[in-house]
Amino acid sequence: METVMGFDFGLKRIGVAVGNSMLRQAQPLTIIDAATNEAKFAAIGALIGQWAPARCIVGLPVHPDGAEHEMTARCRRFANQLHGRYGVEAILVDERFSSAVLAQQRGERIDAEAAAVILQQYFDEVRDEPS
């Protein structure tokens, strides 16, 4: 059984979720709301140290037609930084429809829930994951 972490990357906040390869159910974990990038990565590093994930899933935002935009590149860079800093595999998952799932909660801090939706999408789409 492997632990898997999900991330909903944003410039202000990063939502974090956790799950495992046996149950394949994502749960919201926390919201990282730090002032600087170094503080954000320190918080991420502490979570990775605590949970020891086999891989990290990062939501990849694109336009409804699949076209990339500024945040797409930022999320790719964030995934690369997770891999480079912590040596953990980082997998990008199309998050086009995750925000629609949470649309009824607008105005609330839904970052961790969004990360759980992204991670659950990964579990639902990837059937050949090692256990």
Tab-separated table of N, CA, C and O in Angstrom:
chain	number	residue	atom	x	y	z
A	1	MET	N	0.843	-1.177	0.000
A	1	MET	CA	0.000	0.000	0.000
A	1	MET	C	0.888	1.240	0.000
A	1	MET	O	1.812	1.348	0.786
A	2	GLU	N	0.584	2.161	-0.909
A	2	GLU	CA	1.352	3.402	-1.027
A	2	GLU	C	0.473	4.597	-0.711
A	2	GLU	O	-0.701	4.634	-1.070
A	3	THR	N	1.069	5.584	-0.050
A	3	THR	CA	0.388	6.845	0.196
A	3	THR	C	0.576	7.732	-1.031
A	3	THR	O	1.652	7.759	-1.629
A	4	VAL	N	-0.477	8.452	-1.378
A	4	VAL	CA	-0.445	9.379	-2.511
A	4	VAL	C	-0.991	10.715	-2.021
A	4	VAL	O	-1.998	10.758	-1.320
A	5	MET	N	-0.306	11.804	-2.390
A	5	MET	CA	-0.775	13.146	-2.018
A	5	MET	C	-1.249	13.873	-3.257
A	5	MET	O	-0.668	13.722	-4.331
A	6	GLY	N	-2.292	14.680	-3.089
A	6	GLY	CA	-2.816	15.495	-4.178
A	6	GLY	C	-2.655	16.966	-3.846
A	6	GLY	O	-2.765	17.358	-2.677
A	7	PHE	N	-2.394	17.771	-4.870
A	7	PHE	CA	-2.190	19.210	-4.681
A	7	PHE	C	-3.042	20.005	-5.655
A	7	PHE	O	-3.074	19.709	-6.850
A	8	ASP	N	-3.732	21.008	-5.123
A	8	ASP	CA	-4.415	22.011	-5.933
A	8	ASP	C	-3.596	23.284	-5.771
A	8	ASP	O	-3.728	24.001	-4.779
A	9	PHE	N	-2.711	23.543	-6.740
A	9	PHE	CA	-1.776	24.659	-6.648
A	9	PHE	C	-2.455	25.968	-6.995
A	9	PHE	O	-3.175	26.077	-7.993
A	10	GLY	N	-2.223	26.965	-6.156
A	10	GLY	CA	-2.669	28.322	-6.424
A	10	GLY	C	-1.594	29.284	-5.985
A	10	GLY	O	-0.715	28.930	-5.194
A	11	LEU	N	-1.650	30.495	-6.501
A	11	LEU	CA	-0.628	31.477	-6.151
A	11	LEU	C	-0.734	31.896	-4.692
A	11	LEU	O	0.276	32.177	-4.048
A	12	LYS	N	-1.943	31.951	-4.134
A	12	LYS	CA	-2.133	32.348	-2.741
A	12	LYS	C	-2.156	31.153	-1.798
A	12	LYS	O	-1.592	31.202	-0.709
A	13	ARG	N	-2.846	30.089	-2.199
A	13	ARG	CA	-3.000	28.916	-1.334
A	13	ARG	C	-2.766	27.637	-2.136
A	13	ARG	O	-2.986	27.610	-3.340
A	14	ILE	N	-2.372	26.588	-1.413
A	14	ILE	CA	-2.200	25.272	-2.019
A	14	ILE	C	-3.035	24.293	-1.208
A	14	ILE	O	-2.818	24.120	-0.005
A	15	GLY	N	-3.996	23.676	-1.861
A	15	GLY	CA	-4.798	22.653	-1.206
A	15	GLY	C	-4.072	21.323	-1.255
A	15	GLY	O	-3.413	21.007	-2.248
A	16	VAL	N	-4.185	20.558	-0.171
A	16	VAL	CA	-3.497	19.275	-0.085
A	16	VAL	C	-4.502	18.205	0.329
A	16	VAL	O	-5.328	18.424	1.223
A	17	ALA	N	-4.412	17.050	-0.328
A	17	ALA	CA	-5.250	15.902	0.003
A	17	ALA	C	-4.348	14.678	0.105
A	17	ALA	O	-3.204	14.687	-0.353
A	18	VAL	N	-4.885	13.623	0.693
A	18	VAL	CA	-4.111	12.396	0.861
A	18	VAL	C	-5.010	11.192	0.605
A	18	VAL	O	-6.228	11.251	0.804
A	19	GLY	N	-4.405	10.115	0.164
A	19	GLY	CA	-5.113	8.853	-0.041
A	19	GLY	C	-4.084	7.749	-0.137
A	19	GLY	O	-2.877	7.991	0.000
A	20	ASN	N	-4.547	6.521	-0.372
A	20	ASN	CA	-3.594	5.432	-0.542
A	20	ASN	C	-4.031	4.518	-1.667
A	20	ASN	O	-5.193	4.529	-2.088
A	21	SER	N	-3.078	3.720	-2.145
A	21	SER	CA	-3.301	2.893	-3.331
A	21	SER	C	-4.208	1.702	-3.054
A	21	SER	O	-4.692	1.079	-3.987
A	22	MET	N	-4.471	1.392	-1.797
A	22	MET	CA	-5.352	0.270	-1.492
A	22	MET	C	-6.816	0.708	-1.466
A	22	MET	O	-7.648	0.156	-2.170
A	23	LEU	N	-7.125	1.709	-0.665
A	23	LEU	CA	-8.512	2.174	-0.569
A	23	LEU	C	-8.923	3.034	-1.765
A	23	LEU	O	-10.102	3.080	-2.110
A	24	ARG	N	-7.949	3.754	-2.339
A	24	ARG	CA	-8.188	4.602	-3.508
A	24	ARG	C	-9.295	5.628	-3.246
A	24	ARG	O	-10.158	5.855	-4.074
A	25	GLN	N	-9.240	6.215	-2.051
A	25	GLN	CA	-10.185	7.258	-1.688
A	25	GLN	C	-9.403	8.464	-1.184
A	25	GLN	O	-8.602	8.345	-0.254
A	26	ALA	N	-9.667	9.607	-1.786
A	26	ALA	CA	-8.963	10.838	-1.419
A	26	ALA	C	-9.697	11.547	-0.294
A	26	ALA	O	-10.922	11.569	-0.254
A	27	GLN	N	-8.921	12.135	0.609
A	27	GLN	CA	-9.463	12.914	1.727
A	27	GLN	C	-8.763	14.261	1.777
A	27	GLN	O	-7.536	14.330	1.677
A	28	PRO	N	-9.514	15.374	1.947
A	28	PRO	CA	-8.858	16.673	2.128
A	28	PRO	C	-7.952	16.618	3.350
A	28	PRO	O	-8.299	15.999	4.360
A	29	LEU	N	-6.789	17.233	3.262
A	29	LEU	CA	-5.849	17.211	4.374
A	29	LEU	C	-5.671	18.599	4.992
A	29	LEU	O	-5.928	18.796	6.173
A	30	THR	N	-5.234	19.554	4.193
A	30	THR	CA	-4.962	20.886	4.736
A	30	THR	C	-4.855	21.905	3.615
A	30	THR	O	-4.823	21.539	2.434
A	31	ILE	N	-4.782	23.161	3.992
A	31	ILE	CA	-4.526	24.257	3.066
A	31	ILE	C	-3.244	24.936	3.509
A	31	ILE	O	-3.111	25.320	4.672
A	32	ILE	N	-2.306	25.064	2.587
A	32	ILE	CA	-1.061	25.781	2.868
A	32	ILE	C	-1.273	27.226	2.444
A	32	ILE	O	-1.551	27.510	1.278
A	33	ASP	N	-1.174	28.110	3.412
A	33	ASP	CA	-1.457	29.528	3.188
A	33	ASP	C	-0.297	30.336	3.763
A	33	ASP	O	-0.445	31.037	4.755
A	34	ALA	N	0.864	30.189	3.153
A	34	ALA	CA	2.068	30.857	3.647
A	34	ALA	C	2.391	32.061	2.770
A	34	ALA	O	2.014	32.111	1.595
A	35	ALA	N	3.104	33.008	3.333
A	35	ALA	CA	3.379	34.274	2.646
A	35	ALA	C	4.429	34.150	1.545
A	35	ALA	O	4.360	34.842	0.537
A	36	THR	N	5.409	33.266	1.730
A	36	THR	CA	6.503	33.164	0.756
A	36	THR	C	6.570	31.754	0.177
A	36	THR	O	6.066	30.794	0.772
A	37	ASN	N	7.222	31.641	-0.978
A	37	ASN	CA	7.399	30.319	-1.587
A	37	ASN	C	8.201	29.399	-0.675
A	37	ASN	O	7.900	28.213	-0.569
A	38	GLU	N	9.235	29.939	-0.041
A	38	GLU	CA	10.044	29.094	0.842
A	38	GLU	C	9.210	28.572	2.014
A	38	GLU	O	9.357	27.422	2.413
A	39	ALA	N	8.342	29.403	2.557
A	39	ALA	CA	7.472	28.950	3.648
A	39	ALA	C	6.482	27.901	3.151
A	39	ALA	O	6.184	26.931	3.851
A	40	LYS	N	5.990	28.087	1.931
A	40	LYS	CA	5.081	27.082	1.349
A	40	LYS	C	5.802	25.752	1.187
A	40	LYS	O	5.275	24.699	1.555
A	41	PHE	N	7.026	25.795	0.640
A	41	PHE	CA	7.757	24.546	0.442
A	41	PHE	C	8.215	23.930	1.764
A	41	PHE	O	8.331	22.710	1.866
A	42	ALA	N	8.437	24.745	2.778
A	42	ALA	CA	8.758	24.197	4.100
A	42	ALA	C	7.555	23.421	4.638
A	42	ALA	O	7.702	22.323	5.194
A	43	ALA	N	6.355	23.971	4.462
A	43	ALA	CA	5.138	23.280	4.907
A	43	ALA	C	4.914	22.003	4.103
A	43	ALA	O	4.558	20.958	4.662
A	44	ILE	N	5.142	22.072	2.802
A	44	ILE	CA	5.007	20.880	1.953
A	44	ILE	C	6.026	19.831	2.372
A	44	ILE	O	5.713	18.647	2.479
A	45	GLY	N	7.257	20.273	2.618
A	45	GLY	CA	8.301	19.339	3.041
A	45	GLY	C	7.941	18.626	4.337
A	45	GLY	O	8.189	17.432	4.485
A	46	ALA	N	7.342	19.356	5.273
A	46	ALA	CA	6.922	18.743	6.536
A	46	ALA	C	5.835	17.696	6.287
A	46	ALA	O	5.866	16.606	6.872
A	47	LEU	N	4.882	18.000	5.399
A	47	LEU	CA	3.824	17.033	5.082
A	47	LEU	C	4.385	15.808	4.372
A	47	LEU	O	3.994	14.678	4.673
A	48	ILE	N	5.297	16.031	3.446
A	48	ILE	CA	5.907	14.903	2.737
A	48	ILE	C	6.712	14.050	3.710
A	48	ILE	O	6.680	12.817	3.654
A	49	GLY	N	7.409	14.689	4.658
A	49	GLY	CA	8.127	13.937	5.676
A	49	GLY	C	7.203	13.122	6.558
A	49	GLY	O	7.512	11.990	6.926
A	50	GLN	N	6.051	13.681	6.883
A	50	GLN	CA	5.092	12.999	7.748
A	50	GLN	C	4.378	11.853	7.029
A	50	GLN	O	4.220	10.771	7.584
A	51	TRP	N	3.943	12.094	5.788
A	51	TRP	CA	3.111	11.118	5.078
A	51	TRP	C	3.912	10.191	4.163
A	51	TRP	O	3.409	9.144	3.765
A	52	ALA	N	5.124	10.566	3.784
A	52	ALA	CA	5.998	9.770	2.915
A	52	ALA	C	5.267	9.232	1.683
A	52	ALA	O	5.203	8.019	1.465
A	53	PRO	N	4.730	10.129	0.842
A	53	PRO	CA	3.988	9.656	-0.324
A	53	PRO	C	4.890	9.017	-1.378
A	53	PRO	O	6.038	9.432	-1.557
A	54	ALA	N	4.347	8.017	-2.064
A	54	ALA	CA	5.061	7.389	-3.172
A	54	ALA	C	5.017	8.280	-4.402
A	54	ALA	O	5.911	8.238	-5.240
A	55	ARG	N	3.971	9.094	-4.501
A	55	ARG	CA	3.832	10.023	-5.618
A	55	ARG	C	2.940	11.181	-5.214
A	55	ARG	O	2.162	11.058	-4.273
A	56	CYS	N	3.089	12.266	-5.944
A	56	CYS	CA	2.262	13.452	-5.733
A	56	CYS	C	1.491	13.732	-7.023
A	56	CYS	O	2.060	13.695	-8.107
A	57	ILE	N	0.218	14.027	-6.870
A	57	ILE	CA	-0.650	14.330	-7.992
A	57	ILE	C	-0.928	15.824	-7.960
A	57	ILE	O	-1.357	16.356	-6.936
A	58	VAL	N	-0.684	16.491	-9.065
A	58	VAL	CA	-0.871	17.936	-9.150
A	58	VAL	C	-1.919	18.224	-10.215
A	58	VAL	O	-1.816	17.734	-11.345
A	59	GLY	N	-2.923	19.010	-9.845
A	59	GLY	CA	-3.940	19.407	-10.805
A	59	GLY	C	-3.352	20.322	-11.859
A	59	GLY	O	-2.591	21.240	-11.545
A	60	LEU	N	-3.677	20.045	-13.121
A	60	LEU	CA	-3.180	20.845	-14.237
A	60	LEU	C	-4.348	21.611	-14.848
A	60	LEU	O	-5.200	21.035	-15.513
A	61	PRO	N	-4.400	22.924	-14.607
A	61	PRO	CA	-5.502	23.713	-15.160
A	61	PRO	C	-5.281	24.032	-16.634
A	61	PRO	O	-4.174	24.407	-17.034
A	62	VAL	N	-6.314	23.847	-17.421
A	62	VAL	CA	-6.304	24.225	-18.833
A	62	VAL	C	-7.669	24.819	-19.162
A	62	VAL	O	-8.627	24.648	-18.408
A	63	HIS	N	-7.743	25.504	-20.288
A	63	HIS	CA	-9.021	26.035	-20.747
A	63	HIS	C	-9.953	24.875	-21.099
A	63	HIS	O	-9.483	23.748	-21.338
A	64	PRO	N	-11.254	25.105	-21.142
A	64	PRO	CA	-12.203	24.035	-21.476
A	64	PRO	C	-11.886	23.302	-22.778
A	64	PRO	O	-12.154	22.105	-22.902
A	65	ASP	N	-11.247	24.003	-23.724
A	65	ASP	CA	-10.905	23.356	-24.997
A	65	ASP	C	-9.550	22.636	-24.926
A	65	ASP	O	-9.075	22.090	-25.911
A	66	GLY	N	-8.916	22.635	-23.740
A	66	GLY	CA	-7.637	21.960	-23.564
A	66	GLY	C	-6.426	22.854	-23.768
A	66	GLY	O	-5.296	22.427	-23.542
A	67	ALA	N	-6.654	24.087	-24.196
A	67	ALA	CA	-5.534	25.009	-24.418
A	67	ALA	C	-4.899	25.399	-23.084
A	67	ALA	O	-5.584	25.568	-22.079
A	68	GLU	N	-3.586	25.531	-23.109
A	68	GLU	CA	-2.861	25.894	-21.894
A	68	GLU	C	-2.871	27.406	-21.691
A	68	GLU	O	-3.111	28.167	-22.623
A	69	HIS	N	-2.637	27.827	-20.450
A	69	HIS	CA	-2.573	29.248	-20.104
A	69	HIS	C	-1.493	29.447	-19.054
A	69	HIS	O	-0.739	28.519	-18.741
A	70	GLU	N	-1.392	30.636	-18.480
A	70	GLU	CA	-0.304	30.964	-17.551
A	70	GLU	C	-0.241	30.009	-16.354
A	70	GLU	O	0.827	29.564	-15.958
A	71	MET	N	-1.395	29.690	-15.768
A	71	MET	CA	-1.387	28.805	-14.595
A	71	MET	C	-0.984	27.378	-14.958
A	71	MET	O	-0.468	26.651	-14.114
A	72	THR	N	-1.199	26.976	-16.205
A	72	THR	CA	-0.766	25.652	-16.645
A	72	THR	C	0.752	25.538	-16.477
A	72	THR	O	1.252	24.560	-15.907
A	73	ALA	N	1.460	26.530	-16.953
A	73	ALA	CA	2.927	26.529	-16.845
A	73	ALA	C	3.369	26.581	-15.388
A	73	ALA	O	4.324	25.897	-14.989
A	74	ARG	N	2.672	27.367	-14.559
A	74	ARG	CA	3.034	27.465	-13.142
A	74	ARG	C	2.836	26.120	-12.437
A	74	ARG	O	3.639	25.734	-11.581
A	75	CYS	N	1.777	25.406	-12.783
A	75	CYS	CA	1.524	24.102	-12.159
A	75	CYS	C	2.542	23.067	-12.616
A	75	CYS	O	2.966	22.220	-11.829
A	76	ARG	N	2.935	23.136	-13.881
A	76	ARG	CA	4.002	22.238	-14.355
A	76	ARG	C	5.293	22.495	-13.577
A	76	ARG	O	5.985	21.573	-13.166
A	77	ARG	N	5.613	23.772	-13.383
A	77	ARG	CA	6.827	24.123	-12.636
A	77	ARG	C	6.723	23.640	-11.181
A	77	ARG	O	7.685	23.117	-10.625
A	78	PHE	N	5.537	23.811	-10.572
A	78	PHE	CA	5.326	23.339	-9.203
A	78	PHE	C	5.551	21.822	-9.115
A	78	PHE	O	6.233	21.339	-8.208
A	79	ALA	N	5.011	21.071	-10.068
A	79	ALA	CA	5.209	19.611	-10.087
A	79	ALA	C	6.691	19.270	-10.219
A	79	ALA	O	7.203	18.378	-9.524
A	80	ASN	N	7.403	19.999	-11.083
A	80	ASN	CA	8.850	19.772	-11.239
A	80	ASN	C	9.593	20.075	-9.948
A	80	ASN	O	10.549	19.371	-9.590
A	81	GLN	N	9.157	21.120	-9.234
A	81	GLN	CA	9.804	21.463	-7.970
A	81	GLN	C	9.544	20.387	-6.911
A	81	GLN	O	10.435	20.071	-6.128
A	82	LEU	N	8.340	19.836	-6.874
A	82	LEU	CA	8.064	18.744	-5.931
A	82	LEU	C	9.021	17.588	-6.185
A	82	LEU	O	9.609	17.035	-5.253
A	83	HIS	N	9.174	17.242	-7.455
A	83	HIS	CA	10.067	16.140	-7.806
A	83	HIS	C	11.519	16.482	-7.467
A	83	HIS	O	12.230	15.675	-6.862
A	84	GLY	N	11.943	17.672	-7.837
A	84	GLY	CA	13.336	18.064	-7.616
A	84	GLY	C	13.702	18.231	-6.151
A	84	GLY	O	14.771	17.799	-5.717
A	85	ARG	N	12.821	18.821	-5.367
A	85	ARG	CA	13.127	19.084	-3.953
A	85	ARG	C	13.003	17.848	-3.079
A	85	ARG	O	13.763	17.689	-2.123
A	86	TYR	N	12.024	17.000	-3.379
A	86	TYR	CA	11.707	15.903	-2.459
A	86	TYR	C	11.921	14.524	-3.061
A	86	TYR	O	11.724	13.517	-2.379
A	87	GLY	N	12.295	14.451	-4.337
A	87	GLY	CA	12.576	13.173	-4.977
A	87	GLY	C	11.356	12.279	-5.121
A	87	GLY	O	11.493	11.066	-5.248
A	88	VAL	N	10.182	12.868	-5.112
A	88	VAL	CA	8.948	12.100	-5.229
A	88	VAL	C	8.385	12.286	-6.638
A	88	VAL	O	8.492	13.365	-7.218
A	89	GLU	N	7.862	11.206	-7.207
A	89	GLU	CA	7.259	11.288	-8.532
A	89	GLU	C	6.078	12.255	-8.496
A	89	GLU	O	5.249	12.198	-7.590
A	90	ALA	N	6.019	13.144	-9.474
A	90	ALA	CA	4.912	14.101	-9.567
A	90	ALA	C	4.168	13.844	-10.875
A	90	ALA	O	4.769	13.846	-11.945
A	91	ILE	N	2.866	13.629	-10.772
A	91	ILE	CA	2.026	13.328	-11.924
A	91	ILE	C	0.992	14.443	-12.070
A	91	ILE	O	0.344	14.821	-11.097
A	92	LEU	N	0.842	14.933	-13.284
A	92	LEU	CA	-0.129	15.991	-13.573
A	92	LEU	C	-1.457	15.368	-14.004
A	92	LEU	O	-1.476	14.427	-14.793
A	93	VAL	N	-2.550	15.911	-13.475
A	93	VAL	CA	-3.894	15.428	-13.805
A	93	VAL	C	-4.731	16.618	-14.264
A	93	VAL	O	-4.765	17.648	-13.586
A	94	ASP	N	-5.393	16.468	-15.387
A	94	ASP	CA	-6.263	17.509	-15.938
A	94	ASP	C	-7.331	17.853	-14.909
A	94	ASP	O	-8.102	16.999	-14.481
A	95	GLU	N	-7.361	19.114	-14.496
A	95	GLU	CA	-8.324	19.517	-13.462
A	95	GLU	C	-9.465	20.354	-14.028
A	95	GLU	O	-10.170	21.027	-13.284
A	96	ARG	N	-9.677	20.297	-15.334
A	96	ARG	CA	-10.717	21.114	-15.962
A	96	ARG	C	-12.067	21.024	-15.276
A	96	ARG	O	-12.786	21.996	-15.175
A	97	PHE	N	-12.421	19.838	-14.825
A	97	PHE	CA	-13.768	19.642	-14.313
A	97	PHE	C	-13.847	19.582	-12.796
A	97	PHE	O	-14.926	19.490	-12.240
A	98	SER	N	-12.698	19.659	-12.124
A	98	SER	CA	-12.727	19.587	-10.660
A	98	SER	C	-13.393	20.808	-10.056
A	98	SER	O	-14.109	20.698	-9.063
A	99	SER	N	-13.204	21.978	-10.641
A	99	SER	CA	-13.817	23.175	-10.075
A	99	SER	C	-15.329	23.145	-10.249
A	99	SER	O	-16.070	23.670	-9.420
A	100	ALA	N	-15.815	22.500	-11.300
A	100	ALA	CA	-17.262	22.396	-11.501
A	100	ALA	C	-17.895	21.569	-10.389
A	100	ALA	O	-19.007	21.859	-9.940
A	101	VAL	N	-17.186	20.562	-9.903
A	101	VAL	CA	-17.690	19.721	-8.823
A	101	VAL	C	-17.894	20.545	-7.557
A	101	VAL	O	-18.809	20.305	-6.778
A	102	LEU	N	-17.069	21.559	-7.369
A	102	LEU	CA	-17.100	22.360	-6.151
A	102	LEU	C	-17.749	23.726	-6.333
A	102	LEU	O	-17.709	24.557	-5.434
A	103	ALA	N	-18.361	23.962	-7.475
A	103	ALA	CA	-18.884	25.297	-7.791
A	103	ALA	C	-19.895	25.793	-6.761
A	103	ALA	O	-19.978	26.986	-6.495
A	104	GLN	N	-20.657	24.904	-6.175
A	104	GLN	CA	-21.680	25.323	-5.211
A	104	GLN	C	-21.068	25.863	-3.930
A	104	GLN	O	-21.763	26.460	-3.125
A	105	GLN	N	-19.771	25.702	-3.710
A	105	GLN	CA	-19.128	26.160	-2.483
A	105	GLN	C	-18.336	27.451	-2.699
A	105	GLN	O	-17.463	27.772	-1.903
A	106	ARG	N	-18.612	28.170	-3.748
A	106	ARG	CA	-17.857	29.402	-4.049
A	106	ARG	C	-17.827	30.331	-2.837
A	106	ARG	O	-18.782	30.438	-2.101
A	107	GLY	N	-16.707	31.000	-2.683
A	107	GLY	CA	-16.560	31.930	-1.579
A	107	GLY	C	-15.969	31.276	-0.342
A	107	GLY	O	-15.498	31.945	0.548
A	108	GLU	N	-15.989	29.960	-0.275
A	108	GLU	CA	-15.395	29.260	0.856
A	108	GLU	C	-13.983	28.841	0.481
A	108	GLU	O	-13.621	28.797	-0.683
A	109	ARG	N	-13.203	28.500	1.487
A	109	ARG	CA	-11.840	28.032	1.236
A	109	ARG	C	-11.916	26.549	0.906
A	109	ARG	O	-11.948	25.709	1.805
A	110	ILE	N	-11.971	26.259	-0.385
A	110	ILE	CA	-12.211	24.890	-0.849
A	110	ILE	C	-10.954	24.229	-1.411
A	110	ILE	O	-11.034	23.190	-2.047
A	111	ASP	N	-9.789	24.828	-1.150
A	111	ASP	CA	-8.564	24.339	-1.774
A	111	ASP	C	-8.266	22.882	-1.437
A	111	ASP	O	-7.867	22.110	-2.299
A	112	ALA	N	-8.443	22.480	-0.180
A	112	ALA	CA	-8.167	21.090	0.208
A	112	ALA	C	-9.185	20.144	-0.436
A	112	ALA	O	-8.832	19.044	-0.869
A	113	GLU	N	-10.449	20.582	-0.517
A	113	GLU	CA	-11.467	19.770	-1.166
A	113	GLU	C	-11.174	19.625	-2.654
A	113	GLU	O	-11.376	18.569	-3.240
A	114	ALA	N	-10.692	20.711	-3.286
A	114	ALA	CA	-10.315	20.655	-4.699
A	114	ALA	C	-9.162	19.676	-4.903
A	114	ALA	O	-9.152	18.905	-5.868
A	115	ALA	N	-8.201	19.677	-3.981
A	115	ALA	CA	-7.091	18.723	-4.063
A	115	ALA	C	-7.612	17.292	-3.949
A	115	ALA	O	-7.137	16.393	-4.645
A	116	ALA	N	-8.619	17.075	-3.094
A	116	ALA	CA	-9.205	15.745	-2.950
A	116	ALA	C	-9.918	15.321	-4.230
A	116	ALA	O	-9.835	14.149	-4.629
A	117	VAL	N	-10.600	16.248	-4.888
A	117	VAL	CA	-11.268	15.928	-6.157
A	117	VAL	C	-10.229	15.542	-7.211
A	117	VAL	O	-10.404	14.564	-7.951
A	118	ILE	N	-9.131	16.286	-7.269
A	118	ILE	CA	-8.055	15.990	-8.222
A	118	ILE	C	-7.464	14.618	-7.937
A	118	ILE	O	-7.270	13.797	-8.843
A	119	LEU	N	-7.175	14.343	-6.670
A	119	LEU	CA	-6.594	13.051	-6.302
A	119	LEU	C	-7.581	11.922	-6.572
A	119	LEU	O	-7.194	10.857	-7.084
A	120	GLN	N	-8.854	12.130	-6.280
A	120	GLN	CA	-9.852	11.090	-6.536
A	120	GLN	C	-9.967	10.817	-8.032
A	120	GLN	O	-10.116	9.666	-8.454
A	121	GLN	N	-9.875	11.867	-8.827
A	121	GLN	CA	-9.904	11.696	-10.285
A	121	GLN	C	-8.742	10.805	-10.722
A	121	GLN	O	-8.907	9.919	-11.558
A	122	TYR	N	-7.561	11.023	-10.141
A	122	TYR	CA	-6.404	10.189	-10.447
A	122	TYR	C	-6.696	8.732	-10.084
A	122	TYR	O	-6.479	7.825	-10.883
A	123	PHE	N	-7.205	8.505	-8.873
A	123	PHE	CA	-7.510	7.135	-8.458
A	123	PHE	C	-8.534	6.486	-9.396
A	123	PHE	O	-8.418	5.315	-9.732
A	124	ASP	N	-9.539	7.253	-9.804
A	124	ASP	CA	-10.595	6.715	-10.658
A	124	ASP	C	-10.107	6.408	-12.070
A	124	ASP	O	-10.599	5.484	-12.704
A	125	GLU	N	-9.132	7.185	-12.556
A	125	GLU	CA	-8.664	7.022	-13.941
A	125	GLU	C	-7.520	6.009	-14.068
A	125	GLU	O	-7.375	5.400	-15.106
A	126	VAL	N	-6.713	5.861	-13.027
A	126	VAL	CA	-5.528	5.001	-13.112
A	126	VAL	C	-5.842	3.677	-12.421
A	126	VAL	O	-5.925	3.605	-11.209
A	127	ARG	N	-6.005	2.658	-13.216
A	127	ARG	CA	-6.361	1.342	-12.680
A	127	ARG	C	-5.165	0.429	-12.473
A	127	ARG	O	-5.255	-0.548	-11.759
A	128	ASP	N	-4.054	0.724	-13.109
A	128	ASP	CA	-2.906	-0.189	-13.041
A	128	ASP	C	-1.849	0.258	-12.060
A	128	ASP	O	-0.708	-0.117	-12.156
A	129	GLU	N	-2.232	1.071	-11.101
A	129	GLU	CA	-1.293	1.572	-10.087
A	129	GLU	C	-0.798	0.414	-9.227
A	129	GLU	O	-1.579	-0.421	-8.786
A	130	PRO	N	0.497	0.357	-8.966
A	130	PRO	CA	1.011	-0.704	-8.095
A	130	PRO	C	0.465	-0.542	-6.689
A	130	PRO	O	0.233	0.563	-6.223
A	131	SER	N	0.256	-1.651	-6.009
A	131	SER	CA	-0.255	-1.578	-4.630
A	131	SER	C	0.762	-2.102	-3.646
A	131	SER	O	1.773	-2.607	-3.985
